[in-house]
Amino acid sequence: MNKAPLLLMLILLLAFKSFAQKPEKVDVKLNKMVSALMKDFNGQVGIYVKSLKTGKIAAYNADTIFPTASMIKVPITCGIFDKIEKGELNYNTQLTYKDSLLYAGEDILGSFKNGEKIWLAKVLMLMITTSDNTASLWCQSLAGTGLAINELMGKYGLEHTRVNSRTPDRQANQRKYGWGQTTPREMASLLSLIREGKMISKAASERIYRNLIRIYFDNVALSQIPPYVQVASKSGAVNASRSEVVLVNAPHGDYVFCIITKNQQDTSWKYDNEAEVLIRKTSKMLWNYFEPKSKWEPANGMDKYH
């Protein structure tokens, strides 16, 4: 009897078992709290929360595909660092700005004059820290366009996190989701990979993480976390969708969450936009859940700084 097919099957089964993901443990109490916050939202909303210390999660529509808006800049920055690690780009290279790169808006880079010089390192910082769209589209091109970035995301098992804009064969997705698309679980997982030094390389992950802790737009989820606690994050916003992915280096253990909305009724750009209020409430609830002894509250009078 030829035992080779049986041996091959056994090897394949063992390989599958070794690579199969372990079932996630649900934090039942937190899951109920999260679901209670989400259920009355006027639109669609999804969230994924994970304690990196215990591995326990809470989820609500965590595998639904949502627009990324500016959160897509995290995959784009990963695409650039992949090129750097391969020796195809240099982090300290000096680039020349051209007027053709301009994406109209309030971007810092968009105020440059044709022919001005800027370091790639600063373009990467502007893309994340101030969410500069001109810088981001430039980086998307330098990374090898959405094709290379999407391939990289697939390599790390992020099957729904994709760049749509200016990417061949993604026009239908762009019409539906805009610049990029993801799920709350995948975007939170991406930040976790970076935090754990598993995105591209340990050095690349560390540099990416340092950029993610320097965020200008801090009046939504970040406003509900003490300013003396380190937080890596990226937010996104278009009329009918608001989002934020946040990894908190909390005193009693890191936790990560990503909350995204779509098709929301409130499309205003006011501080009390329903989705942004929900994100603030969620961030506050999670901080108090993971750090129950914390007495911190936002200072009185902070409203004038939002």
Tab-separated table of C-alpha atoms in Angstrom:
chain	number	residue	atom	x	y	z
A	1	MET	CA	0.000	0.000	0.000
A	2	ASN	CA	1.324	3.428	-0.984
A	3	LYS	CA	1.485	5.475	2.194
A	4	ALA	CA	2.708	8.673	0.468
A	5	PRO	CA	-0.773	10.225	-0.059
A	6	LEU	CA	-1.690	9.561	3.583
A	7	LEU	CA	1.591	11.051	4.770
A	8	LEU	CA	1.063	14.129	2.595
A	9	MET	CA	-2.473	14.560	3.949
A	10	LEU	CA	-1.175	14.294	7.524
A	11	ILE	CA	1.486	16.942	6.845
A	12	LEU	CA	-1.108	19.268	5.325
A	13	LEU	CA	-3.478	18.788	8.268
A	14	LEU	CA	-0.704	19.545	10.752
A	15	ALA	CA	0.310	22.623	8.774
A	16	PHE	CA	-3.270	23.866	8.668
A	17	LYS	CA	-3.638	23.296	12.406
A	18	SER	CA	-0.440	25.224	13.151
A	19	PHE	CA	-1.514	28.213	11.057
A	20	ALA	CA	-5.183	28.206	12.038
A	21	GLN	CA	-6.150	31.108	14.247
A	22	LYS	CA	-7.231	30.337	17.760
A	23	PRO	CA	-10.852	31.261	18.522
A	24	GLU	CA	-11.080	34.697	20.099
A	25	LYS	CA	-12.332	34.953	23.666
A	26	VAL	CA	-15.212	37.367	24.050
A	27	ASP	CA	-15.329	39.697	27.036
A	28	VAL	CA	-19.031	39.182	27.708
A	29	LYS	CA	-19.457	42.190	29.986
A	30	LEU	CA	-17.653	44.575	27.644
A	31	ASN	CA	-19.446	43.144	24.629
A	32	LYS	CA	-22.809	44.023	26.195
A	33	MET	CA	-21.623	47.532	27.008
A	34	VAL	CA	-20.357	48.079	23.465
A	35	SER	CA	-23.528	46.732	21.870
A	36	ALA	CA	-25.668	48.983	24.072
A	37	LEU	CA	-23.764	52.051	22.860
A	38	MET	CA	-23.990	51.092	19.176
A	39	LYS	CA	-27.567	49.864	18.821
A	40	ASP	CA	-29.396	53.214	18.564
A	41	PHE	CA	-27.025	54.905	16.112
A	42	ASN	CA	-28.768	56.502	13.128
A	43	GLY	CA	-26.774	54.760	10.434
A	44	GLN	CA	-24.493	51.729	10.282
A	45	VAL	CA	-21.682	51.333	12.779
A	46	GLY	CA	-19.081	48.715	13.553
A	47	ILE	CA	-16.499	48.333	16.296
A	48	TYR	CA	-13.796	45.908	17.342
A	49	VAL	CA	-12.066	46.107	20.716
A	50	LYS	CA	-9.226	43.933	21.966
A	51	SER	CA	-7.162	43.830	25.116
A	52	LEU	CA	-3.628	43.039	23.992
A	53	LYS	CA	-2.907	41.868	27.536
A	54	THR	CA	-5.672	39.277	27.879
A	55	GLY	CA	-6.582	38.710	24.230
A	56	LYS	CA	-10.269	39.170	25.006
A	57	ILE	CA	-12.415	41.072	22.522
A	58	ALA	CA	-15.709	42.864	22.079
A	59	ALA	CA	-17.256	43.297	18.654
A	60	TYR	CA	-20.262	44.752	16.858
A	61	ASN	CA	-20.401	44.451	13.056
A	62	ALA	CA	-16.631	44.005	13.291
A	63	ASP	CA	-16.336	42.198	9.941
A	64	THR	CA	-18.561	44.536	7.941
A	65	ILE	CA	-16.759	46.524	5.247
A	66	PHE	CA	-16.738	50.288	5.816
A	67	PRO	CA	-15.092	53.317	4.184
A	68	THR	CA	-11.685	54.140	5.632
A	69	ALA	CA	-11.592	57.813	4.668
A	70	SER	CA	-8.183	58.979	5.965
A	71	MET	CA	-7.495	55.793	7.926
A	72	ILE	CA	-6.256	54.420	4.587
A	73	LYS	CA	-3.108	56.443	5.260
A	74	VAL	CA	-1.954	53.726	7.662
A	75	PRO	CA	-1.788	51.078	4.886
A	76	ILE	CA	-0.182	53.689	2.607
A	77	THR	CA	2.553	54.424	5.130
A	78	CYS	CA	3.125	50.671	5.461
A	79	GLY	CA	3.545	50.522	1.688
A	80	ILE	CA	6.276	53.165	1.791
A	81	PHE	CA	8.159	51.424	4.594
A	82	ASP	CA	7.968	48.147	2.677
A	83	LYS	CA	9.788	49.887	-0.190
A	84	ILE	CA	12.351	51.316	2.246
A	85	GLU	CA	13.070	47.900	3.764
A	86	LYS	CA	13.516	46.453	0.279
A	87	GLY	CA	16.044	49.185	-0.556
A	88	GLU	CA	13.826	50.723	-3.237
A	89	LEU	CA	13.366	53.991	-1.307
A	90	ASN	CA	15.476	55.841	1.240
A	91	TYR	CA	13.806	57.275	4.341
A	92	ASN	CA	16.156	60.279	4.216
A	93	THR	CA	15.793	60.948	0.514
A	94	GLN	CA	15.090	64.531	-0.577
A	95	LEU	CA	12.078	64.892	-2.860
A	96	THR	CA	11.061	67.703	-5.204
A	97	TYR	CA	7.501	68.972	-4.936
A	98	LYS	CA	5.574	69.598	-8.174
A	99	ASP	CA	2.343	71.525	-8.628
A	100	SER	CA	0.858	68.467	-10.334
A	101	LEU	CA	0.864	66.721	-6.934
A	102	LEU	CA	-1.569	69.214	-5.393
A	103	TYR	CA	-4.794	67.914	-3.888
A	104	ALA	CA	-6.848	71.031	-3.240
A	105	GLY	CA	-7.576	71.704	0.419
A	106	GLU	CA	-5.870	73.031	3.527
A	107	ASP	CA	-2.829	70.780	3.346
A	108	ILE	CA	0.572	72.021	4.459
A	109	LEU	CA	2.344	70.323	1.565
A	110	GLY	CA	-0.156	71.813	-0.884
A	111	SER	CA	1.106	75.276	0.049
A	112	PHE	CA	4.559	74.452	-1.311
A	113	LYS	CA	5.792	76.105	-4.487
A	114	ASN	CA	6.733	74.093	-7.542
A	115	GLY	CA	10.333	72.890	-7.220
A	116	GLU	CA	10.606	73.161	-3.430
A	117	LYS	CA	12.481	70.381	-1.631
A	118	ILE	CA	11.243	68.206	1.225
A	119	TRP	CA	12.521	65.056	2.903
A	120	LEU	CA	10.524	61.842	2.444
A	121	ALA	CA	10.574	61.481	6.234
A	122	LYS	CA	8.667	64.775	6.561
A	123	VAL	CA	6.162	63.811	3.869
A	124	LEU	CA	5.454	60.606	5.830
A	125	MET	CA	5.037	62.605	9.026
A	126	LEU	CA	2.604	65.054	7.379
A	127	MET	CA	0.543	62.187	5.953
A	128	ILE	CA	-0.099	60.736	9.409
A	129	THR	CA	0.251	63.630	11.862
A	130	THR	CA	-1.815	66.246	10.013
A	131	SER	CA	-3.530	63.821	7.603
A	132	ASP	CA	-2.155	65.791	4.656
A	133	ASN	CA	-3.943	64.547	1.501
A	134	THR	CA	-1.358	65.886	-0.940
A	135	ALA	CA	1.378	64.090	1.007
A	136	SER	CA	-0.717	60.923	1.160
A	137	LEU	CA	-1.414	60.705	-2.562
A	138	TRP	CA	2.267	61.352	-3.238
A	139	CYS	CA	3.177	58.510	-0.868
A	140	GLN	CA	0.572	56.237	-2.458
A	141	SER	CA	2.295	56.745	-5.798
A	142	LEU	CA	5.792	56.277	-4.346
A	143	ALA	CA	4.678	53.058	-2.644
A	144	GLY	CA	3.847	51.520	-6.015
A	145	THR	CA	0.216	52.687	-6.100
A	146	GLY	CA	-2.712	50.883	-4.520
A	147	LEU	CA	-1.702	47.689	-6.316
A	148	ALA	CA	1.449	47.256	-4.216
A	149	ILE	CA	-0.215	48.436	-1.009
A	150	ASN	CA	-3.155	46.041	-1.463
A	151	GLU	CA	-0.787	43.162	-2.133
A	152	LEU	CA	1.054	43.976	1.082
A	153	MET	CA	-2.170	44.061	3.092
A	154	GLY	CA	-3.129	40.659	1.650
A	155	LYS	CA	0.244	39.269	2.672
A	156	TYR	CA	-0.638	40.026	6.293
A	157	GLY	CA	-4.076	38.461	6.054
A	158	LEU	CA	-5.973	41.743	5.780
A	159	GLU	CA	-8.252	40.676	2.955
A	160	HIS	CA	-10.705	43.579	3.046
A	161	THR	CA	-8.291	46.462	3.700
A	162	ARG	CA	-7.740	47.982	0.285
A	163	VAL	CA	-6.845	51.222	-1.470
A	164	ASN	CA	-9.522	51.972	-4.067
A	165	SER	CA	-8.698	55.436	-5.401
A	166	ARG	CA	-6.296	55.642	-8.358
A	167	THR	CA	-6.033	51.846	-8.362
A	168	PRO	CA	-6.816	49.726	-11.448
A	169	ASP	CA	-9.964	47.571	-11.264
A	170	ARG	CA	-11.110	49.206	-8.002
A	171	GLN	CA	-13.531	51.733	-9.530
A	172	ALA	CA	-16.671	49.955	-8.327
A	173	ASN	CA	-15.269	49.762	-4.805
A	174	GLN	CA	-14.297	53.417	-4.939
A	175	ARG	CA	-17.840	54.420	-5.861
A	176	LYS	CA	-19.127	52.430	-2.887
A	177	TYR	CA	-16.484	53.102	-0.239
A	178	GLY	CA	-14.344	55.999	-1.438
A	179	TRP	CA	-10.544	56.212	-1.141
A	180	GLY	CA	-10.219	52.983	0.816
A	181	GLN	CA	-12.106	50.239	2.600
A	182	THR	CA	-11.573	48.054	5.651
A	183	THR	CA	-13.330	46.370	8.559
A	184	PRO	CA	-13.057	47.416	12.212
A	185	ARG	CA	-11.344	44.105	13.024
A	186	GLU	CA	-8.764	44.456	10.256
A	187	MET	CA	-7.839	48.067	10.960
A	188	ALA	CA	-7.434	47.335	14.670
A	189	SER	CA	-5.371	44.267	13.753
A	190	LEU	CA	-3.130	46.395	11.533
A	191	LEU	CA	-2.309	48.731	14.429
A	192	SER	CA	-1.677	45.706	16.633
A	193	LEU	CA	0.798	44.290	14.096
A	194	ILE	CA	2.624	47.612	14.084
A	195	ARG	CA	2.625	47.812	17.898
A	196	GLU	CA	4.032	44.285	18.161
A	197	GLY	CA	6.802	44.949	15.630
A	198	LYS	CA	5.350	42.504	13.111
A	199	MET	CA	4.580	44.854	10.208
A	200	ILE	CA	7.369	44.578	7.610
A	201	SER	CA	10.164	44.605	10.218
A	202	LYS	CA	10.664	45.515	13.835
A	203	ALA	CA	12.497	48.705	12.858
A	204	ALA	CA	9.872	49.758	10.297
A	205	SER	CA	7.093	49.052	12.796
A	206	GLU	CA	8.802	51.191	15.420
A	207	ARG	CA	9.213	54.123	13.055
A	208	ILE	CA	5.585	53.866	11.872
A	209	TYR	CA	4.406	53.708	15.486
A	210	ARG	CA	6.341	56.853	16.380
A	211	ASN	CA	4.485	58.732	13.650
A	212	LEU	CA	1.134	57.350	14.820
A	213	ILE	CA	1.586	58.785	18.326
A	214	ARG	CA	1.912	62.360	16.990
A	215	ILE	CA	-1.623	63.229	15.909
A	216	TYR	CA	-2.883	66.782	15.350
A	217	PHE	CA	-6.592	65.878	15.250
A	218	ASP	CA	-7.188	64.886	18.866
A	219	ASN	CA	-10.688	66.203	19.615
A	220	VAL	CA	-12.631	62.957	19.185
A	221	ALA	CA	-11.468	59.601	20.635
A	222	LEU	CA	-8.174	61.010	21.919
A	223	SER	CA	-9.966	63.740	23.865
A	224	GLN	CA	-11.296	61.077	26.243
A	225	ILE	CA	-7.885	59.611	27.084
A	226	PRO	CA	-5.464	61.368	29.470
A	227	PRO	CA	-2.922	63.476	27.561
A	228	TYR	CA	-0.085	61.908	29.530
A	229	VAL	CA	-0.916	58.415	28.204
A	230	GLN	CA	0.718	57.434	24.907
A	231	VAL	CA	-1.768	56.637	22.143
A	232	ALA	CA	-1.249	55.597	18.520
A	233	SER	CA	-4.159	56.478	16.258
A	234	LYS	CA	-5.551	57.581	12.923
A	235	SER	CA	-8.963	59.023	12.201
A	236	GLY	CA	-11.002	59.455	9.046
A	237	ALA	CA	-13.988	61.550	8.096
A	238	VAL	CA	-16.226	62.177	5.114
A	239	ASN	CA	-19.808	63.446	5.144
A	240	ALA	CA	-21.605	60.189	5.934
A	241	SER	CA	-18.772	58.274	7.600
A	242	ARG	CA	-16.549	58.938	10.627
A	243	SER	CA	-13.897	56.584	11.939
A	244	GLU	CA	-10.987	56.207	14.295
A	245	VAL	CA	-8.536	53.448	15.129
A	246	VAL	CA	-6.812	53.791	18.480
A	247	LEU	CA	-4.181	51.770	20.346
A	248	VAL	CA	-3.767	52.893	23.944
A	249	ASN	CA	-0.580	52.149	25.894
A	250	ALA	CA	-2.633	52.040	29.073
A	251	PRO	CA	-0.966	51.593	32.488
A	252	HIS	CA	-2.579	48.189	33.068
A	253	GLY	CA	-2.153	46.847	29.533
A	254	ASP	CA	-2.494	47.948	25.933
A	255	TYR	CA	-5.890	47.886	24.272
A	256	VAL	CA	-6.934	48.668	20.719
A	257	PHE	CA	-10.234	49.619	19.168
A	258	CYS	CA	-11.553	50.694	15.811
A	259	ILE	CA	-14.966	52.243	15.331
A	260	ILE	CA	-16.362	53.146	11.896
A	261	THR	CA	-19.707	54.443	10.644
A	262	LYS	CA	-21.336	54.664	7.242
A	263	ASN	CA	-24.632	55.861	5.790
A	264	GLN	CA	-25.131	58.017	8.868
A	265	GLN	CA	-27.995	60.486	8.915
A	266	ASP	CA	-26.024	63.266	10.571
A	267	THR	CA	-23.619	64.560	7.920
A	268	SER	CA	-22.821	67.819	9.744
A	269	TRP	CA	-19.302	68.998	10.542
A	270	LYS	CA	-20.116	70.250	14.012
A	271	TYR	CA	-18.517	69.136	17.278
A	272	ASP	CA	-21.760	67.391	18.271
A	273	ASN	CA	-22.039	65.293	15.100
A	274	GLU	CA	-23.777	62.078	16.187
A	275	ALA	CA	-20.953	59.798	15.036
A	276	GLU	CA	-18.243	61.854	16.711
A	277	VAL	CA	-20.263	61.970	19.934
A	278	LEU	CA	-20.537	58.181	19.738
A	279	ILE	CA	-16.787	57.814	19.218
A	280	ARG	CA	-16.101	60.047	22.237
A	281	LYS	CA	-18.534	58.091	24.414
A	282	THR	CA	-16.990	54.818	23.297
A	283	SER	CA	-13.451	56.001	23.945
A	284	LYS	CA	-14.398	57.250	27.410
A	285	MET	CA	-16.227	54.049	28.263
A	286	LEU	CA	-13.260	51.911	27.165
A	287	TRP	CA	-10.738	54.007	29.112
A	288	ASN	CA	-12.820	53.690	32.277
A	289	TYR	CA	-13.348	49.966	31.661
A	290	PHE	CA	-9.663	49.148	31.250
A	291	GLU	CA	-8.502	51.708	33.849
A	292	PRO	CA	-11.324	51.663	36.444
A	293	LYS	CA	-9.262	53.414	39.137
A	294	SER	CA	-8.449	56.383	36.931
A	295	LYS	CA	-9.910	59.656	38.208
A	296	TRP	CA	-8.969	61.640	35.107
A	297	GLU	CA	-11.563	63.780	33.328
A	298	PRO	CA	-11.122	66.330	30.519
A	299	ALA	CA	-10.400	69.743	32.029
A	300	ASN	CA	-13.234	72.237	32.359
A	301	GLY	CA	-13.134	74.728	29.512
A	302	MET	CA	-11.595	72.336	26.973
A	303	ASP	CA	-14.558	72.987	24.652
A	304	LYS	CA	-12.977	76.217	23.421
A	305	TYR	CA	-9.988	74.238	22.161
A	306	HIS	CA	-12.021	71.896	19.947
